[in-house]
PDB file of C-alpha atoms in Angstrom:
ATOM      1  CA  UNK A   1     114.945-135.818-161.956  1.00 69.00           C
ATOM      2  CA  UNK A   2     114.381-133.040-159.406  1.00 82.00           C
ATOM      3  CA  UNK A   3     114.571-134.300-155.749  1.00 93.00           C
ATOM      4  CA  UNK A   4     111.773-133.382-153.340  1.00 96.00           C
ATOM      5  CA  UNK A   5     111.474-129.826-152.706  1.00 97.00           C
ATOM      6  CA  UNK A   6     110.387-127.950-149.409  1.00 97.00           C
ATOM      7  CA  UNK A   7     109.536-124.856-148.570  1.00 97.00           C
ATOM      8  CA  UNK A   8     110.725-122.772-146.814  1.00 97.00           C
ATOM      9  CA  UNK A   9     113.503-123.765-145.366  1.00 96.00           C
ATOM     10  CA  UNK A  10     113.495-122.098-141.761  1.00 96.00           C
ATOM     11  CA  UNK A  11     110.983-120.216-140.376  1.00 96.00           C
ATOM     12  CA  UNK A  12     110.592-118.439-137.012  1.00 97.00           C
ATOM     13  CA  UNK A  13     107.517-118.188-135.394  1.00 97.00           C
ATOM     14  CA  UNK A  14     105.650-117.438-132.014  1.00 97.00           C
ATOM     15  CA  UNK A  15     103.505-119.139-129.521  1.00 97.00           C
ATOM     16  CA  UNK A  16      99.690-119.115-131.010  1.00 97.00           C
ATOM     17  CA  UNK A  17     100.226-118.407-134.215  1.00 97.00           C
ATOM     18  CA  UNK A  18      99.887-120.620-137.135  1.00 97.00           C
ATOM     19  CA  UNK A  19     102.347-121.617-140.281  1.00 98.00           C
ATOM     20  CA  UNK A  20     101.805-123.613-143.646  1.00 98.00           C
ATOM     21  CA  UNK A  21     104.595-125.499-144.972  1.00 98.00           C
ATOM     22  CA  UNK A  22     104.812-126.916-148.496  1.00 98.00           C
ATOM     23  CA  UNK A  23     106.336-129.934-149.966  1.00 98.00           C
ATOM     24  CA  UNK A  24     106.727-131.076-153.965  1.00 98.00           C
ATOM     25  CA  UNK A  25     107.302-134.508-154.665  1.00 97.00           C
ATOM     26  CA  UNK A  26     109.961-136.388-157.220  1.00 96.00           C
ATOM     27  CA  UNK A  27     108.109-135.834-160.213  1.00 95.00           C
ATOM     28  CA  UNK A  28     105.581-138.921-160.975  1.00 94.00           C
ATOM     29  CA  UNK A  29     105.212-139.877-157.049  1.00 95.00           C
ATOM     30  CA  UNK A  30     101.846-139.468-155.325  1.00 95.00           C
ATOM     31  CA  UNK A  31     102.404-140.457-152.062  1.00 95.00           C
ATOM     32  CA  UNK A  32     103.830-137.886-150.044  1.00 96.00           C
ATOM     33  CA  UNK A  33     104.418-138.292-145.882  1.00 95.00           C
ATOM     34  CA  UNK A  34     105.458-135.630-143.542  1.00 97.00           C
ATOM     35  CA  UNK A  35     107.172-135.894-140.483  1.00 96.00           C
ATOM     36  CA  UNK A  36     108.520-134.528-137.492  1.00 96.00           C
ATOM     37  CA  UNK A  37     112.320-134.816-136.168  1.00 95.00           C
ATOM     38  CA  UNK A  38     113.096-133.436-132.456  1.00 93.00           C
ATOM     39  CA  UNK A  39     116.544-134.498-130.693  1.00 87.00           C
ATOM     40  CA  UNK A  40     114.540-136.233-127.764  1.00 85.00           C
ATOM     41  CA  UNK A  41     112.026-138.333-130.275  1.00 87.00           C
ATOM     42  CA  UNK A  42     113.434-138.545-133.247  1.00 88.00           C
ATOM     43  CA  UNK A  43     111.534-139.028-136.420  1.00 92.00           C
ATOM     44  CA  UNK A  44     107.096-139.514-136.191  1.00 92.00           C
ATOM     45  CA  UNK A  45     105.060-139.971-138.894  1.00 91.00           C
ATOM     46  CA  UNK A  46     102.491-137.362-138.733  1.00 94.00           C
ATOM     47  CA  UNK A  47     100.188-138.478-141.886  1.00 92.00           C
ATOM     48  CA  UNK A  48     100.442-139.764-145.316  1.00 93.00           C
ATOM     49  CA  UNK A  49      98.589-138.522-148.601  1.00 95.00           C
ATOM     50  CA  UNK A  50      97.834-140.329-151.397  1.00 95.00           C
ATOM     51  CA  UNK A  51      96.119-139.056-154.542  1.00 93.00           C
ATOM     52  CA  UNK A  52      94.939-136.016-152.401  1.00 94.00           C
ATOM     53  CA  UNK A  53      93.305-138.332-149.671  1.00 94.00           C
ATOM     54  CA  UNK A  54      94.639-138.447-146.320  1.00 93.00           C
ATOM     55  CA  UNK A  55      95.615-142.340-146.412  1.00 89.00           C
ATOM     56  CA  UNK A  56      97.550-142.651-142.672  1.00 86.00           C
ATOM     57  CA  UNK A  57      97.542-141.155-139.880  1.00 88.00           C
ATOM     58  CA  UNK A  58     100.181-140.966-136.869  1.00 87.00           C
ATOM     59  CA  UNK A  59      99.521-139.744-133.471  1.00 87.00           C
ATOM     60  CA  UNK A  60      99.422-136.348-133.288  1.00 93.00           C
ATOM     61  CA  UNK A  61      97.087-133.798-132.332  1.00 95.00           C
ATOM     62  CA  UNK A  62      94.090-132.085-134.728  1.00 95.00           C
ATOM     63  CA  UNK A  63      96.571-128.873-134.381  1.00 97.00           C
ATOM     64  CA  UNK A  64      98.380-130.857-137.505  1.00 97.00           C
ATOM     65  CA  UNK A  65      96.533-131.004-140.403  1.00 96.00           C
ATOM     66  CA  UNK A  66      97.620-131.450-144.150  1.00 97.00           C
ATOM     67  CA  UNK A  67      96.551-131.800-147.714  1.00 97.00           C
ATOM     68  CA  UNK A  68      97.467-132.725-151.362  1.00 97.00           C
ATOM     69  CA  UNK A  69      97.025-130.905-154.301  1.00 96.00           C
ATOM     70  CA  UNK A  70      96.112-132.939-157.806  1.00 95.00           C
ATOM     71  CA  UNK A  71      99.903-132.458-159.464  1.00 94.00           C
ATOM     72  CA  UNK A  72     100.871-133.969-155.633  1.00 95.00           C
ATOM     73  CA  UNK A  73     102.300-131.750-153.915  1.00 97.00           C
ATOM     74  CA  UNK A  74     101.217-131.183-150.239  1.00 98.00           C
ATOM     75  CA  UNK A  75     101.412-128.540-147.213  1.00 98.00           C
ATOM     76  CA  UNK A  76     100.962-128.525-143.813  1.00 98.00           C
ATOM     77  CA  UNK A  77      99.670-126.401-141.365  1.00 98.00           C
ATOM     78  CA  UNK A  78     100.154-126.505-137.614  1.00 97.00           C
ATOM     79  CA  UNK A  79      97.293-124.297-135.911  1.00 95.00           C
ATOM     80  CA  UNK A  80      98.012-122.540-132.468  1.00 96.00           C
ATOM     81  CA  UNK A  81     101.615-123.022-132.330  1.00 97.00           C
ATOM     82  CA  UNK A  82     103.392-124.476-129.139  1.00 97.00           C
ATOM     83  CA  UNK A  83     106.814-124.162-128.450  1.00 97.00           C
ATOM     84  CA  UNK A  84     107.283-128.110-128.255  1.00 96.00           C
ATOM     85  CA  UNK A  85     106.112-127.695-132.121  1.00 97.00           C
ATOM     86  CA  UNK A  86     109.967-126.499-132.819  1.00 97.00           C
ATOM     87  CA  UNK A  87     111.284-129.264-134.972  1.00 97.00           C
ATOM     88  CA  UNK A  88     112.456-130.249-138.366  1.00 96.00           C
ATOM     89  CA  UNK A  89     109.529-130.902-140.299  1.00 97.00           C
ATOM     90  CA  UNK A  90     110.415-133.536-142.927  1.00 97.00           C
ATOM     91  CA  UNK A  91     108.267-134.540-146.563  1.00 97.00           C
ATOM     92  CA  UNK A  92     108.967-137.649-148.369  1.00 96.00           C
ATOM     93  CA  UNK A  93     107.451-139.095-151.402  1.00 96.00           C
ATOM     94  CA  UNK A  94     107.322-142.322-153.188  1.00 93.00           C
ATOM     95  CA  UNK A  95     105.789-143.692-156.027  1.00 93.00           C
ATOM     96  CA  UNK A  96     103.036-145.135-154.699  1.00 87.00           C
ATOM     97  CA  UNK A  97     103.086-145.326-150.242  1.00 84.00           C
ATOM     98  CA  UNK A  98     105.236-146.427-147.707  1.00 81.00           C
ATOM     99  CA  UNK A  99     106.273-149.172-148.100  1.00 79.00           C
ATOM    100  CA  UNK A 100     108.690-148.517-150.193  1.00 83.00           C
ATOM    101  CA  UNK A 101     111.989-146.434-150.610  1.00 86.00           C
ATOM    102  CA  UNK A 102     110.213-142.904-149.663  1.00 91.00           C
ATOM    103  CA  UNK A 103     112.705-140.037-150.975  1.00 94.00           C
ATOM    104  CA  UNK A 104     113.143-137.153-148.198  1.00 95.00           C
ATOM    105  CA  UNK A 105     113.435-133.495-148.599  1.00 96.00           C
ATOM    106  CA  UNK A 106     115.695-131.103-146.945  1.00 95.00           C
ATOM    107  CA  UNK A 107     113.291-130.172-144.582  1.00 96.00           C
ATOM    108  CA  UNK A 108     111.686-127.071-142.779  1.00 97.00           C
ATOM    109  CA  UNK A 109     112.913-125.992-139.607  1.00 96.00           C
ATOM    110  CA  UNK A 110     110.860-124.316-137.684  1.00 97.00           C
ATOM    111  CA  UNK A 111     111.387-122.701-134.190  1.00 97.00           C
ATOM    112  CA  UNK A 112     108.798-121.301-131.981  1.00 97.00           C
ATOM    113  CA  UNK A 113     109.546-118.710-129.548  1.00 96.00           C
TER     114      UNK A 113
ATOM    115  CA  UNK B   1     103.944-151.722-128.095  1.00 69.00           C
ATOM    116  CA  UNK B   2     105.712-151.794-131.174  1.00 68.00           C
ATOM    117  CA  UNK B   3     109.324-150.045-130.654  1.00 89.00           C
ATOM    118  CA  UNK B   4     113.034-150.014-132.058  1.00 94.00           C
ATOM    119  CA  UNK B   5     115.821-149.610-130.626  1.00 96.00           C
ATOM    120  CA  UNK B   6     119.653-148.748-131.747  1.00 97.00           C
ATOM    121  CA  UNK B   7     122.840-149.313-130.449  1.00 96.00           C
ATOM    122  CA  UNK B   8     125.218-147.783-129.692  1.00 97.00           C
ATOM    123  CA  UNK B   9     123.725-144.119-129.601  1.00 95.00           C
ATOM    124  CA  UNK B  10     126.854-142.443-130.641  1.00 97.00           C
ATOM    125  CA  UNK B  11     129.884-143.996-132.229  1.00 97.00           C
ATOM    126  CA  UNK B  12     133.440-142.482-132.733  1.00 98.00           C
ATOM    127  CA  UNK B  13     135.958-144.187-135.259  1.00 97.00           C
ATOM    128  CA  UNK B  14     139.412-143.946-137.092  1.00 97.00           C
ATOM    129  CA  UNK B  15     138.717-142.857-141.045  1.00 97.00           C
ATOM    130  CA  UNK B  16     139.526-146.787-143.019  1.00 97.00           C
ATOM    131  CA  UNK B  17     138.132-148.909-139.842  1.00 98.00           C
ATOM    132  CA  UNK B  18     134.837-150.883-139.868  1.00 98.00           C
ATOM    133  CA  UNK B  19     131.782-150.758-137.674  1.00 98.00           C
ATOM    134  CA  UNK B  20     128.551-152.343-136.606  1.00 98.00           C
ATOM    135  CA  UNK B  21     125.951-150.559-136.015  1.00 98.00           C
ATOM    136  CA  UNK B  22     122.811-152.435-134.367  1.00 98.00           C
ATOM    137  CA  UNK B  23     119.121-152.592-134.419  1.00 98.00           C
ATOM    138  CA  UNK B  24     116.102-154.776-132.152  1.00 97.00           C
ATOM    139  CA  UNK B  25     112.688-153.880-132.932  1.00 95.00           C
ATOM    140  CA  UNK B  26     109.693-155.826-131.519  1.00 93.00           C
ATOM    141  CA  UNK B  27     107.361-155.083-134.334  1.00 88.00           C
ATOM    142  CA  UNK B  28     105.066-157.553-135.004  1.00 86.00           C
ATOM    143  CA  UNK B  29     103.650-158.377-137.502  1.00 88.00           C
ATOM    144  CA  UNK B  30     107.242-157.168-139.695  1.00 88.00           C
ATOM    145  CA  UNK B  31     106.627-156.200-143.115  1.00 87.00           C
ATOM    146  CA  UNK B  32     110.137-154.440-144.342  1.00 91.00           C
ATOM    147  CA  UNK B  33     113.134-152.839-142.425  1.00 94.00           C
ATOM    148  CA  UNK B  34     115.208-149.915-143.836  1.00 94.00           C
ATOM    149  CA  UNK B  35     118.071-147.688-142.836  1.00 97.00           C
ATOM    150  CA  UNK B  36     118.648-144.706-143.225  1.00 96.00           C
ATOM    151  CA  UNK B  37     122.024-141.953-143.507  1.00 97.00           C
ATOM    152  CA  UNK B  38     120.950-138.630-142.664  1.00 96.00           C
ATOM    153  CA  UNK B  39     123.609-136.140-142.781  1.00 95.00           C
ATOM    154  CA  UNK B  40     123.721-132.844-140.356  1.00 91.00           C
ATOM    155  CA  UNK B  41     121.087-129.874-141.713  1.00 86.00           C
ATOM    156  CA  UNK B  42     119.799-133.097-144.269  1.00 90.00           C
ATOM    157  CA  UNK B  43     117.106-135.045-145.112  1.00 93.00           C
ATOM    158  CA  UNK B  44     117.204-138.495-144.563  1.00 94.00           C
ATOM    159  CA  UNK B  45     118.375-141.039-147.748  1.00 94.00           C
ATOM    160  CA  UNK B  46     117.543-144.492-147.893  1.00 92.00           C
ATOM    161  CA  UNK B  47     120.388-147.392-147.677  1.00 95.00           C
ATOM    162  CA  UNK B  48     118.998-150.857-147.755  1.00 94.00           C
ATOM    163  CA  UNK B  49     115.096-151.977-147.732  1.00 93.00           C
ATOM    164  CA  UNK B  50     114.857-155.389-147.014  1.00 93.00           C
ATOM    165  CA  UNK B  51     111.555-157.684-146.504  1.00 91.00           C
ATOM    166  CA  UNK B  52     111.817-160.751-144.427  1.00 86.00           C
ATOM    167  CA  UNK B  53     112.846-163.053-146.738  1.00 89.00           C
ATOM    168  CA  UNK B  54     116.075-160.666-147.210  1.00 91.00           C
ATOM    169  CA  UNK B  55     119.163-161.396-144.844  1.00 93.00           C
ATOM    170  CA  UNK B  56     122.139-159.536-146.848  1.00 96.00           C
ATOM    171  CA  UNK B  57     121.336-156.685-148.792  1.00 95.00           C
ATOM    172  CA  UNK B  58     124.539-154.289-149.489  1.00 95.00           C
ATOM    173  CA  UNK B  59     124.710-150.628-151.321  1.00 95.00           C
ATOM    174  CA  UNK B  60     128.484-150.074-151.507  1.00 96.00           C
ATOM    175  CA  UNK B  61     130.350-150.018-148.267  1.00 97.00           C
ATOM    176  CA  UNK B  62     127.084-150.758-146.406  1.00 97.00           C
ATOM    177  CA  UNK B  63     125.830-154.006-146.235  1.00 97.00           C
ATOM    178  CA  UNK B  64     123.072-154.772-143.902  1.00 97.00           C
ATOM    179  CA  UNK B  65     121.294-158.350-142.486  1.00 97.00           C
ATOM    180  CA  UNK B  66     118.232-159.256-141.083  1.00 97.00           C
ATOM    181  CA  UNK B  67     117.447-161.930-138.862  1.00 95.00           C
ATOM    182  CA  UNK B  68     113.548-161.952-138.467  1.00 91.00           C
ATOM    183  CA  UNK B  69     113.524-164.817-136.292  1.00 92.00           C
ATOM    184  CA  UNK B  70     115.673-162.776-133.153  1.00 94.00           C
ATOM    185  CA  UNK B  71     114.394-159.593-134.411  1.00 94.00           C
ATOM    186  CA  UNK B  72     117.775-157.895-134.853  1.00 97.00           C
ATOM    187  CA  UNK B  73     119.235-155.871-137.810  1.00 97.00           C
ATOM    188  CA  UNK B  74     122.628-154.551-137.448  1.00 98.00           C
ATOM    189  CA  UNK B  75     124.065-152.175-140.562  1.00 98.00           C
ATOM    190  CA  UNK B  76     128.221-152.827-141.215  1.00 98.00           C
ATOM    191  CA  UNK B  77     130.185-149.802-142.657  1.00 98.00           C
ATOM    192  CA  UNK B  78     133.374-151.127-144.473  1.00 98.00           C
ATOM    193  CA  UNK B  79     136.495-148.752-144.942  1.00 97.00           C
ATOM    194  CA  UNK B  80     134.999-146.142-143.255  1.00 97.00           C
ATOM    195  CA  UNK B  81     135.539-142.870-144.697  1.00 97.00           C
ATOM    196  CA  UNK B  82     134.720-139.068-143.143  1.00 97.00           C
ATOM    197  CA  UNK B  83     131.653-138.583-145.236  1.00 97.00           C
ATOM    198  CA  UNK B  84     130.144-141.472-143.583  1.00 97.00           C
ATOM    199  CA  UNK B  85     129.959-138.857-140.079  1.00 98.00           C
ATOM    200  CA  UNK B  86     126.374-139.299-140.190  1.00 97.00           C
ATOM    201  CA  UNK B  87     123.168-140.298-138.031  1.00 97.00           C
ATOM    202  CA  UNK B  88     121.859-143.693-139.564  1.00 98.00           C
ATOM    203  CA  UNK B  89     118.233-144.313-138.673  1.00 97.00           C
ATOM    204  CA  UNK B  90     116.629-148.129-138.494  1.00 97.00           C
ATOM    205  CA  UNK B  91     113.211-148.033-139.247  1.00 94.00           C
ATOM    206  CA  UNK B  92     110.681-151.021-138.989  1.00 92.00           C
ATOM    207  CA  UNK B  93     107.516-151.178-141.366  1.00 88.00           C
ATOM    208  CA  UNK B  94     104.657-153.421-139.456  1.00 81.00           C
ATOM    209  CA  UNK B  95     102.124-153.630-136.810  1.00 74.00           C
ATOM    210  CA  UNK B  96      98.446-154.634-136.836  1.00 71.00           C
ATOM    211  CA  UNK B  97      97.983-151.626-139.123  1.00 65.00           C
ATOM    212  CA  UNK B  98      99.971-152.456-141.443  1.00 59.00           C
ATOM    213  CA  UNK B  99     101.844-149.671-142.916  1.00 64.00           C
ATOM    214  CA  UNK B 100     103.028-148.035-139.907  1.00 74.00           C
ATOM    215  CA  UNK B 101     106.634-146.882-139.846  1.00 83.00           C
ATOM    216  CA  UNK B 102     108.565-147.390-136.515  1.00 88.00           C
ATOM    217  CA  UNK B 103     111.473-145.619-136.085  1.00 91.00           C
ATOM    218  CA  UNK B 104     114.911-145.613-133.656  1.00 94.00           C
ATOM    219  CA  UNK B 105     116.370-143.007-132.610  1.00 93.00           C
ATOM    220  CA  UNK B 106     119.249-143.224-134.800  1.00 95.00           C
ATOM    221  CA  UNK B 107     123.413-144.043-134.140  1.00 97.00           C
ATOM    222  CA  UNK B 108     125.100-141.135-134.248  1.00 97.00           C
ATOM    223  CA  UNK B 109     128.379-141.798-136.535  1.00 98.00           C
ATOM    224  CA  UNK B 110     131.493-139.768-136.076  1.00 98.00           C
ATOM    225  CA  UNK B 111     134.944-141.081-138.232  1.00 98.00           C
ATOM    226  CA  UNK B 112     137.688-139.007-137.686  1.00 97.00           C
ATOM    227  CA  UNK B 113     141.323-138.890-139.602  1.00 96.00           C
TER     228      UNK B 113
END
């Protein structure tokens, strides 16, 4: 089976502007998570999707926004870009949420300048 | 405020010796704890999952226990060889919502020759 997929892989933006990333899940999973990874805070949940609902939430502002498509696979899009937004942007997906073994992506790493 | 922390922060050990990585969380209420290897430029991979019945749970030369009562997880790396160089990330499943994911900041695991 082909692992979770993410696109793209690294992407350079600047302050204001606005970028979609794009996850596909393990085929058969519908729940797919993103999150973000910085050296200071490590991994945060930014929101969870589940049969192309918006199931969980994590504390981050309305910049972040997502969605799910009906074969499952997601994007997000950060709006207005900061450059505190540079990160690794991580996607998992699981079979059904998580609470179970979530299977993560390479990730997207994006910088802001 | 739900939180978890790991110790030590960064770890540097002889390729074929053993270590202990730890983990105290003060989620509450606990629903599953996992850890996680994530190698440099990687996603994350799952290790052990392990619910609160669980104390011993092993995957190879990992082998991780949970002691619900003290709130403390600790993740034991047997024979350690180079490709475990790694950042290993504790993450706690809980809290009055239910399916939030807490997560440390990860032990950053260096084994030399």
């Amino acid at each position: 089976k082909a692992g979770v997929t993410q696109t793209p892989r690294y992407l350079i933006k600047t302050r204001g502007q606005q970028v979609t990333l794009s996850c596909s899940p393990i085929s058969g999973h519908r729940s797919v998570s993103w999150y973000q990874q910085t050296p200071g805070q490590g991994l945060q949940f930014l929101f969870e999707y589940f049969s192309e609902t918006q199931r969980n939430k994590g504390n981050f502002p309305g910049r972040f926004s997502g969605r799910q498509f009906s074969n499952s696979r997601s994007e997000m899009n950060v709006s207005t870009l900061e450059l505190g937004d540079s990160a690794l942007y991580l996607c998992a997906s699981s079979l059904s949420g998580t609470e179970e073994t979530q299977y993560f992506g390479p990730g997207t790493r994006l910088l802001v300048l | 405020k739900n939180q978890v922390e790991q110790s030590p922060q960064s770890l540097i050990i002889l390729e074929g010796k053993n270590c202990t990585l730890q983990c105290n969380y003060t989620v509450s209420p606990f629903s599953n704890l996992r850890w996680y290897k994530q190698d440099t430029g990687r996603g994350p991979v799952s290790l052990t999952i392990m619910t609160f019945s669980e104390n011993t749970k092993s995957n190879g030369r990992y082998t991780a226990t949970l002691d619900a009562d003290t709130k403390q997880s600790s993740l034991h790396i047997t024979a350690s060889q180079l490709s475990d160089s790694a950042s290993y990330i504790c993450v706690v499943s809980g809290g009055l919502s239910g399916y939030a994911l807490n997560f440390g900041k990860g032990t950053s695991l260096l084994v030399t020759p």
